[in-house]
Amino acid sequence: MDRIDKIIEHPLFLHHLRQNQAAEAERRFCRHDMTHFLDVARIGVIISLEEGLKIPRDWIYAAALLHDMGKHIQYEDGTPHELASGRIAPQILQDCGYDQKETTVITEAILKHREKSTAQEKNLSGILYRADKASRPCFACEAEPDCNWKSDKKNRKIKY
């Protein structure tokens, strides 16, 4: 997991993590922080194991850590956060030792993590989509009544 340790220490990762924290300081639900990123990563590993997908664990962690890095940019200028995150990720991945093929696969998963058509894919993109959705405990959230997610998007049960 050496490359993952490099990601969480990377100055650009830390910068965007701090920017997300500042942008969501008053947010009551669904923060895009290290807790969320690690929840997505761990659920993603479980999905990969349960489905026998043999996706490298560090790819799952890298995608999970970077998938919402651009959330603060969405708040600032309206750029969809998957696009902003997809622009941020390649530099961090390459600096942390990922080759071009790995960077492409991980970045594609980040770009597709909100596409419903990705939900059932048996690859990193599908894992990231499912893990991201399963990571949200809407069923236990005190702020759920105030949440602007549509009812059918809310996670109402423990899946993994």
PDB file of N, CA and C in Angstrom, residues 53-123:
ATOM      1  N   LEU A  53     -13.604 -10.214  -8.241  1.00  0.00           N
ATOM      2  CA  LEU A  53     -13.172  -9.376  -9.358  1.00  0.00           C
ATOM      3  C   LEU A  53     -11.662  -9.223  -9.478  1.00  0.00           C
ATOM      4  N   LYS A  54     -10.934  -9.478  -8.431  1.00  0.00           N
ATOM      5  CA  LYS A  54      -9.473  -9.409  -8.478  1.00  0.00           C
ATOM      6  C   LYS A  54      -8.943  -8.052  -8.957  1.00  0.00           C
ATOM      7  N   ILE A  55      -9.621  -6.988  -8.548  1.00  0.00           N
ATOM      8  CA  ILE A  55      -9.137  -5.635  -8.825  1.00  0.00           C
ATOM      9  C   ILE A  55      -8.069  -5.330  -7.777  1.00  0.00           C
ATOM     10  N   PRO A  56      -6.906  -4.827  -8.175  1.00  0.00           N
ATOM     11  CA  PRO A  56      -5.874  -4.534  -7.182  1.00  0.00           C
ATOM     12  C   PRO A  56      -6.401  -3.605  -6.076  1.00  0.00           C
ATOM     13  N   ARG A  57      -6.128  -3.992  -4.854  1.00  0.00           N
ATOM     14  CA  ARG A  57      -6.620  -3.236  -3.705  1.00  0.00           C
ATOM     15  C   ARG A  57      -6.158  -1.785  -3.743  1.00  0.00           C
ATOM     16  N   ASP A  58      -4.929  -1.538  -4.159  1.00  0.00           N
ATOM     17  CA  ASP A  58      -4.460  -0.150  -4.176  1.00  0.00           C
ATOM     18  C   ASP A  58      -5.150   0.662  -5.271  1.00  0.00           C
ATOM     19  N   TRP A  59      -5.642   0.048  -6.330  1.00  0.00           N
ATOM     20  CA  TRP A  59      -6.433   0.769  -7.330  1.00  0.00           C
ATOM     21  C   TRP A  59      -7.758   1.211  -6.708  1.00  0.00           C
ATOM     22  N   ILE A  60      -8.372   0.313  -5.936  1.00  0.00           N
ATOM     23  CA  ILE A  60      -9.647   0.638  -5.282  1.00  0.00           C
ATOM     24  C   ILE A  60      -9.438   1.790  -4.312  1.00  0.00           C
ATOM     25  N   TYR A  61      -8.386   1.702  -3.501  1.00  0.00           N
ATOM     26  CA  TYR A  61      -8.107   2.781  -2.546  1.00  0.00           C
ATOM     27  C   TYR A  61      -7.805   4.090  -3.271  1.00  0.00           C
ATOM     28  N   ALA A  62      -7.012   4.028  -4.325  1.00  0.00           N
ATOM     29  CA  ALA A  62      -6.669   5.255  -5.057  1.00  0.00           C
ATOM     30  C   ALA A  62      -7.925   5.908  -5.624  1.00  0.00           C
ATOM     31  N   ALA A  63      -8.790   5.128  -6.254  1.00  0.00           N
ATOM     32  CA  ALA A  63     -10.028   5.677  -6.825  1.00  0.00           C
ATOM     33  C   ALA A  63     -10.910   6.264  -5.728  1.00  0.00           C
ATOM     34  N   ALA A  64     -11.023   5.555  -4.619  1.00  0.00           N
ATOM     35  CA  ALA A  64     -11.873   6.025  -3.519  1.00  0.00           C
ATOM     36  C   ALA A  64     -11.326   7.303  -2.889  1.00  0.00           C
ATOM     37  N   LEU A  65     -10.036   7.373  -2.708  1.00  0.00           N
ATOM     38  CA  LEU A  65      -9.434   8.559  -2.103  1.00  0.00           C
ATOM     39  C   LEU A  65      -9.577   9.792  -2.988  1.00  0.00           C
ATOM     40  N   LEU A  66      -9.604   9.596  -4.282  1.00  0.00           N
ATOM     41  CA  LEU A  66      -9.565  10.728  -5.215  1.00  0.00           C
ATOM     42  C   LEU A  66     -10.910  11.061  -5.864  1.00  0.00           C
ATOM     43  N   HIS A  67     -11.929  10.224  -5.688  1.00  0.00           N
ATOM     44  CA  HIS A  67     -13.154  10.385  -6.475  1.00  0.00           C
ATOM     45  C   HIS A  67     -13.929  11.668  -6.187  1.00  0.00           C
ATOM     46  N   ASP A  68     -13.810  12.226  -4.996  1.00  0.00           N
ATOM     47  CA  ASP A  68     -14.541  13.451  -4.654  1.00  0.00           C
ATOM     48  C   ASP A  68     -13.611  14.628  -4.354  1.00  0.00           C
ATOM     49  N   MET A  69     -12.385  14.562  -4.792  1.00  0.00           N
ATOM     50  CA  MET A  69     -11.426  15.633  -4.521  1.00  0.00           C
ATOM     51  C   MET A  69     -11.897  16.978  -5.044  1.00  0.00           C
ATOM     52  N   GLY A  70     -12.661  16.976  -6.122  1.00  0.00           N
ATOM     53  CA  GLY A  70     -13.090  18.222  -6.735  1.00  0.00           C
ATOM     54  C   GLY A  70     -14.438  18.734  -6.256  1.00  0.00           C
ATOM     55  N   LYS A  71     -14.947  18.210  -5.167  1.00  0.00           N
ATOM     56  CA  LYS A  71     -16.262  18.639  -4.680  1.00  0.00           C
ATOM     57  C   LYS A  71     -16.282  20.145  -4.398  1.00  0.00           C
ATOM     58  N   HIS A  72     -15.228  20.674  -3.803  1.00  0.00           N
ATOM     59  CA  HIS A  72     -15.193  22.114  -3.515  1.00  0.00           C
ATOM     60  C   HIS A  72     -15.246  22.941  -4.788  1.00  0.00           C
ATOM     61  N   ILE A  73     -14.721  22.429  -5.877  1.00  0.00           N
ATOM     62  CA  ILE A  73     -14.763  23.141  -7.159  1.00  0.00           C
ATOM     63  C   ILE A  73     -16.203  23.195  -7.668  1.00  0.00           C
ATOM     64  N   GLN A  74     -16.940  22.121  -7.462  1.00  0.00           N
ATOM     65  CA  GLN A  74     -18.358  22.124  -7.834  1.00  0.00           C
ATOM     66  C   GLN A  74     -19.107  23.206  -7.072  1.00  0.00           C
ATOM     67  N   TYR A  75     -18.800  23.342  -5.788  1.00  0.00           N
ATOM     68  CA  TYR A  75     -19.447  24.389  -4.995  1.00  0.00           C
ATOM     69  C   TYR A  75     -19.048  25.781  -5.484  1.00  0.00           C
ATOM     70  N   GLU A  76     -17.796  25.930  -5.905  1.00  0.00           N
ATOM     71  CA  GLU A  76     -17.273  27.238  -6.308  1.00  0.00           C
ATOM     72  C   GLU A  76     -17.788  27.713  -7.663  1.00  0.00           C
ATOM     73  N   ASP A  77     -17.736  26.801  -8.664  1.00  0.00           N
ATOM     74  CA  ASP A  77     -18.073  27.268 -10.018  1.00  0.00           C
ATOM     75  C   ASP A  77     -19.053  26.385 -10.785  1.00  0.00           C
ATOM     76  N   GLY A  78     -19.575  25.347 -10.144  1.00  0.00           N
ATOM     77  CA  GLY A  78     -20.575  24.503 -10.781  1.00  0.00           C
ATOM     78  C   GLY A  78     -20.029  23.358 -11.617  1.00  0.00           C
ATOM     79  N   THR A  79     -18.717  23.246 -11.748  1.00  0.00           N
ATOM     80  CA  THR A  79     -18.140  22.125 -12.475  1.00  0.00           C
ATOM     81  C   THR A  79     -18.539  20.827 -11.773  1.00  0.00           C
ATOM     82  N   PRO A  80     -19.110  19.858 -12.487  1.00  0.00           N
ATOM     83  CA  PRO A  80     -19.440  18.591 -11.833  1.00  0.00           C
ATOM     84  C   PRO A  80     -18.192  18.007 -11.149  1.00  0.00           C
ATOM     85  N   HIS A  81     -18.355  17.566  -9.916  1.00  0.00           N
ATOM     86  CA  HIS A  81     -17.178  17.177  -9.143  1.00  0.00           C
ATOM     87  C   HIS A  81     -16.453  15.973  -9.719  1.00  0.00           C
ATOM     88  N   GLU A  82     -17.156  15.097 -10.450  1.00  0.00           N
ATOM     89  CA  GLU A  82     -16.454  13.967 -11.060  1.00  0.00           C
ATOM     90  C   GLU A  82     -15.490  14.442 -12.141  1.00  0.00           C
ATOM     91  N   LEU A  83     -15.858  15.527 -12.850  1.00  0.00           N
ATOM     92  CA  LEU A  83     -14.945  16.090 -13.852  1.00  0.00           C
ATOM     93  C   LEU A  83     -13.774  16.797 -13.188  1.00  0.00           C
ATOM     94  N   ALA A  84     -14.063  17.569 -12.157  1.00  0.00           N
ATOM     95  CA  ALA A  84     -12.990  18.260 -11.438  1.00  0.00           C
ATOM     96  C   ALA A  84     -12.034  17.241 -10.810  1.00  0.00           C
ATOM     97  N   SER A  85     -12.588  16.209 -10.210  1.00  0.00           N
ATOM     98  CA  SER A  85     -11.752  15.174  -9.591  1.00  0.00           C
ATOM     99  C   SER A  85     -10.940  14.426 -10.645  1.00  0.00           C
ATOM    100  N   GLY A  86     -11.563  14.179 -11.798  1.00  0.00           N
ATOM    101  CA  GLY A  86     -10.868  13.513 -12.896  1.00  0.00           C
ATOM    102  C   GLY A  86      -9.721  14.322 -13.465  1.00  0.00           C
ATOM    103  N   ARG A  87      -9.769  15.629 -13.281  1.00  0.00           N
ATOM    104  CA  ARG A  87      -8.657  16.489 -13.716  1.00  0.00           C
ATOM    105  C   ARG A  87      -7.541  16.532 -12.680  1.00  0.00           C
ATOM    106  N   ILE A  88      -7.897  16.389 -11.422  1.00  0.00           N
ATOM    107  CA  ILE A  88      -6.928  16.439 -10.327  1.00  0.00           C
ATOM    108  C   ILE A  88      -6.152  15.129 -10.211  1.00  0.00           C
ATOM    109  N   ALA A  89      -6.845  14.027 -10.376  1.00  0.00           N
ATOM    110  CA  ALA A  89      -6.281  12.700 -10.076  1.00  0.00           C
ATOM    111  C   ALA A  89      -5.019  12.320 -10.846  1.00  0.00           C
ATOM    112  N   PRO A  90      -4.941  12.527 -12.166  1.00  0.00           N
ATOM    113  CA  PRO A  90      -3.777  12.012 -12.894  1.00  0.00           C
ATOM    114  C   PRO A  90      -2.425  12.478 -12.354  1.00  0.00           C
ATOM    115  N   GLN A  91      -2.308  13.741 -12.008  1.00  0.00           N
ATOM    116  CA  GLN A  91      -1.027  14.234 -11.494  1.00  0.00           C
ATOM    117  C   GLN A  91      -0.645  13.533 -10.195  1.00  0.00           C
ATOM    118  N   ILE A  92      -1.600  13.398  -9.303  1.00  0.00           N
ATOM    119  CA  ILE A  92      -1.332  12.730  -8.028  1.00  0.00           C
ATOM    120  C   ILE A  92      -0.958  11.273  -8.272  1.00  0.00           C
ATOM    121  N   LEU A  93      -1.714  10.584  -9.116  1.00  0.00           N
ATOM    122  CA  LEU A  93      -1.445   9.169  -9.388  1.00  0.00           C
ATOM    123  C   LEU A  93      -0.050   8.982  -9.982  1.00  0.00           C
ATOM    124  N   GLN A  94       0.286   9.794 -10.967  1.00  0.00           N
ATOM    125  CA  GLN A  94       1.600   9.662 -11.599  1.00  0.00           C
ATOM    126  C   GLN A  94       2.722   9.981 -10.619  1.00  0.00           C
ATOM    127  N   ASP A  95       2.542  11.001  -9.798  1.00  0.00           N
ATOM    128  CA  ASP A  95       3.552  11.343  -8.797  1.00  0.00           C
ATOM    129  C   ASP A  95       3.740  10.225  -7.770  1.00  0.00           C
ATOM    130  N   CYS A  96       2.706   9.421  -7.586  1.00  0.00           N
ATOM    131  CA  CYS A  96       2.738   8.362  -6.572  1.00  0.00           C
ATOM    132  C   CYS A  96       3.080   6.993  -7.153  1.00  0.00           C
ATOM    133  N   GLY A  97       3.497   6.960  -8.411  1.00  0.00           N
ATOM    134  CA  GLY A  97       4.026   5.722  -8.979  1.00  0.00           C
ATOM    135  C   GLY A  97       3.085   4.914  -9.852  1.00  0.00           C
ATOM    136  N   TYR A  98       1.929   5.441 -10.180  1.00  0.00           N
ATOM    137  CA  TYR A  98       1.015   4.724 -11.069  1.00  0.00           C
ATOM    138  C   TYR A  98       1.432   4.979 -12.511  1.00  0.00           C
ATOM    139  N   ASP A  99       1.435   3.913 -13.315  1.00  0.00           N
ATOM    140  CA  ASP A  99       1.806   4.081 -14.718  1.00  0.00           C
ATOM    141  C   ASP A  99       0.600   4.605 -15.506  1.00  0.00           C
ATOM    142  N   GLN A 100       0.797   4.834 -16.796  1.00  0.00           N
ATOM    143  CA  GLN A 100      -0.250   5.443 -17.623  1.00  0.00           C
ATOM    144  C   GLN A 100      -1.509   4.581 -17.675  1.00  0.00           C
ATOM    145  N   LYS A 101      -1.360   3.254 -17.821  1.00  0.00           N
ATOM    146  CA  LYS A 101      -2.527   2.371 -17.876  1.00  0.00           C
ATOM    147  C   LYS A 101      -3.309   2.430 -16.572  1.00  0.00           C
ATOM    148  N   GLU A 102      -2.611   2.335 -15.459  1.00  0.00           N
ATOM    149  CA  GLU A 102      -3.275   2.389 -14.156  1.00  0.00           C
ATOM    150  C   GLU A 102      -3.966   3.731 -13.947  1.00  0.00           C
ATOM    151  N   THR A 103      -3.281   4.801 -14.305  1.00  0.00           N
ATOM    152  CA  THR A 103      -3.843   6.144 -14.167  1.00  0.00           C
ATOM    153  C   THR A 103      -5.118   6.282 -14.993  1.00  0.00           C
ATOM    154  N   THR A 104      -5.113   5.744 -16.198  1.00  0.00           N
ATOM    155  CA  THR A 104      -6.287   5.807 -17.069  1.00  0.00           C
ATOM    156  C   THR A 104      -7.464   5.047 -16.465  1.00  0.00           C
ATOM    157  N   VAL A 105      -7.231   3.830 -15.979  1.00  0.00           N
ATOM    158  CA  VAL A 105      -8.307   3.018 -15.402  1.00  0.00           C
ATOM    159  C   VAL A 105      -8.890   3.694 -14.159  1.00  0.00           C
ATOM    160  N   ILE A 106      -8.030   4.183 -13.283  1.00  0.00           N
ATOM    161  CA  ILE A 106      -8.485   4.828 -12.044  1.00  0.00           C
ATOM    162  C   ILE A 106      -9.229   6.133 -12.357  1.00  0.00           C
ATOM    163  N   THR A 107      -8.687   6.915 -13.259  1.00  0.00           N
ATOM    164  CA  THR A 107      -9.325   8.181 -13.617  1.00  0.00           C
ATOM    165  C   THR A 107     -10.672   7.939 -14.292  1.00  0.00           C
ATOM    166  N   GLU A 108     -10.767   6.928 -15.141  1.00  0.00           N
ATOM    167  CA  GLU A 108     -12.049   6.599 -15.772  1.00  0.00           C
ATOM    168  C   GLU A 108     -13.094   6.240 -14.712  1.00  0.00           C
ATOM    169  N   ALA A 109     -12.693   5.473 -13.707  1.00  0.00           N
ATOM    170  CA  ALA A 109     -13.629   5.120 -12.629  1.00  0.00           C
ATOM    171  C   ALA A 109     -14.112   6.378 -11.903  1.00  0.00           C
ATOM    172  N   ILE A 110     -13.201   7.302 -11.657  1.00  0.00           N
ATOM    173  CA  ILE A 110     -13.568   8.566 -10.997  1.00  0.00           C
ATOM    174  C   ILE A 110     -14.565   9.339 -11.865  1.00  0.00           C
ATOM    175  N   LEU A 111     -14.297   9.427 -13.148  1.00  0.00           N
ATOM    176  CA  LEU A 111     -15.172  10.169 -14.056  1.00  0.00           C
ATOM    177  C   LEU A 111     -16.560   9.543 -14.158  1.00  0.00           C
ATOM    178  N   LYS A 112     -16.657   8.224 -13.969  1.00  0.00           N
ATOM    179  CA  LYS A 112     -17.932   7.511 -14.133  1.00  0.00           C
ATOM    180  C   LYS A 112     -18.634   7.213 -12.815  1.00  0.00           C
ATOM    181  N   HIS A 113     -18.123   7.687 -11.691  1.00  0.00           N
ATOM    182  CA  HIS A 113     -18.664   7.229 -10.409  1.00  0.00           C
ATOM    183  C   HIS A 113     -20.070   7.724 -10.099  1.00  0.00           C
ATOM    184  N   ARG A 114     -20.613   8.579 -10.936  1.00  0.00           N
ATOM    185  CA  ARG A 114     -21.994   9.047 -10.733  1.00  0.00           C
ATOM    186  C   ARG A 114     -22.933   8.569 -11.834  1.00  0.00           C
ATOM    187  N   GLU A 115     -22.424   7.809 -12.798  1.00  0.00           N
ATOM    188  CA  GLU A 115     -23.235   7.333 -13.915  1.00  0.00           C
ATOM    189  C   GLU A 115     -23.956   6.046 -13.517  1.00  0.00           C
ATOM    190  N   LYS A 116     -25.279   6.105 -13.482  1.00  0.00           N
ATOM    191  CA  LYS A 116     -26.069   4.937 -13.084  1.00  0.00           C
ATOM    192  C   LYS A 116     -25.797   3.733 -13.979  1.00  0.00           C
ATOM    193  N   SER A 117     -25.463   3.982 -15.241  1.00  0.00           N
ATOM    194  CA  SER A 117     -25.175   2.881 -16.166  1.00  0.00           C
ATOM    195  C   SER A 117     -23.944   2.081 -15.732  1.00  0.00           C
ATOM    196  N   THR A 118     -23.141   2.657 -14.868  1.00  0.00           N
ATOM    197  CA  THR A 118     -21.931   2.007 -14.367  1.00  0.00           C
ATOM    198  C   THR A 118     -22.236   1.031 -13.232  1.00  0.00           C
ATOM    199  N   ALA A 119     -23.401   1.135 -12.643  1.00  0.00           N
ATOM    200  CA  ALA A 119     -23.736   0.425 -11.402  1.00  0.00           C
ATOM    201  C   ALA A 119     -23.412  -1.061 -11.425  1.00  0.00           C
ATOM    202  N   GLN A 120     -23.692  -1.734 -12.497  1.00  0.00           N
ATOM    203  CA  GLN A 120     -23.515  -3.190 -12.523  1.00  0.00           C
ATOM    204  C   GLN A 120     -22.237  -3.647 -13.224  1.00  0.00           C
ATOM    205  N   GLU A 121     -21.397  -2.721 -13.630  1.00  0.00           N
ATOM    206  CA  GLU A 121     -20.142  -3.118 -14.278  1.00  0.00           C
ATOM    207  C   GLU A 121     -19.274  -3.903 -13.297  1.00  0.00           C
ATOM    208  N   LYS A 122     -18.644  -4.923 -13.787  1.00  0.00           N
ATOM    209  CA  LYS A 122     -17.776  -5.773 -12.962  1.00  0.00           C
ATOM    210  C   LYS A 122     -16.322  -5.360 -13.166  1.00  0.00           C
ATOM    211  N   ASN A 123     -16.035  -4.113 -12.819  1.00  0.00           N
ATOM    212  CA  ASN A 123     -14.701  -3.542 -12.970  1.00  0.00           C
ATOM    213  C   ASN A 123     -14.541  -2.451 -11.915  1.00  0.00           C
TER     214      ASN A 123
END
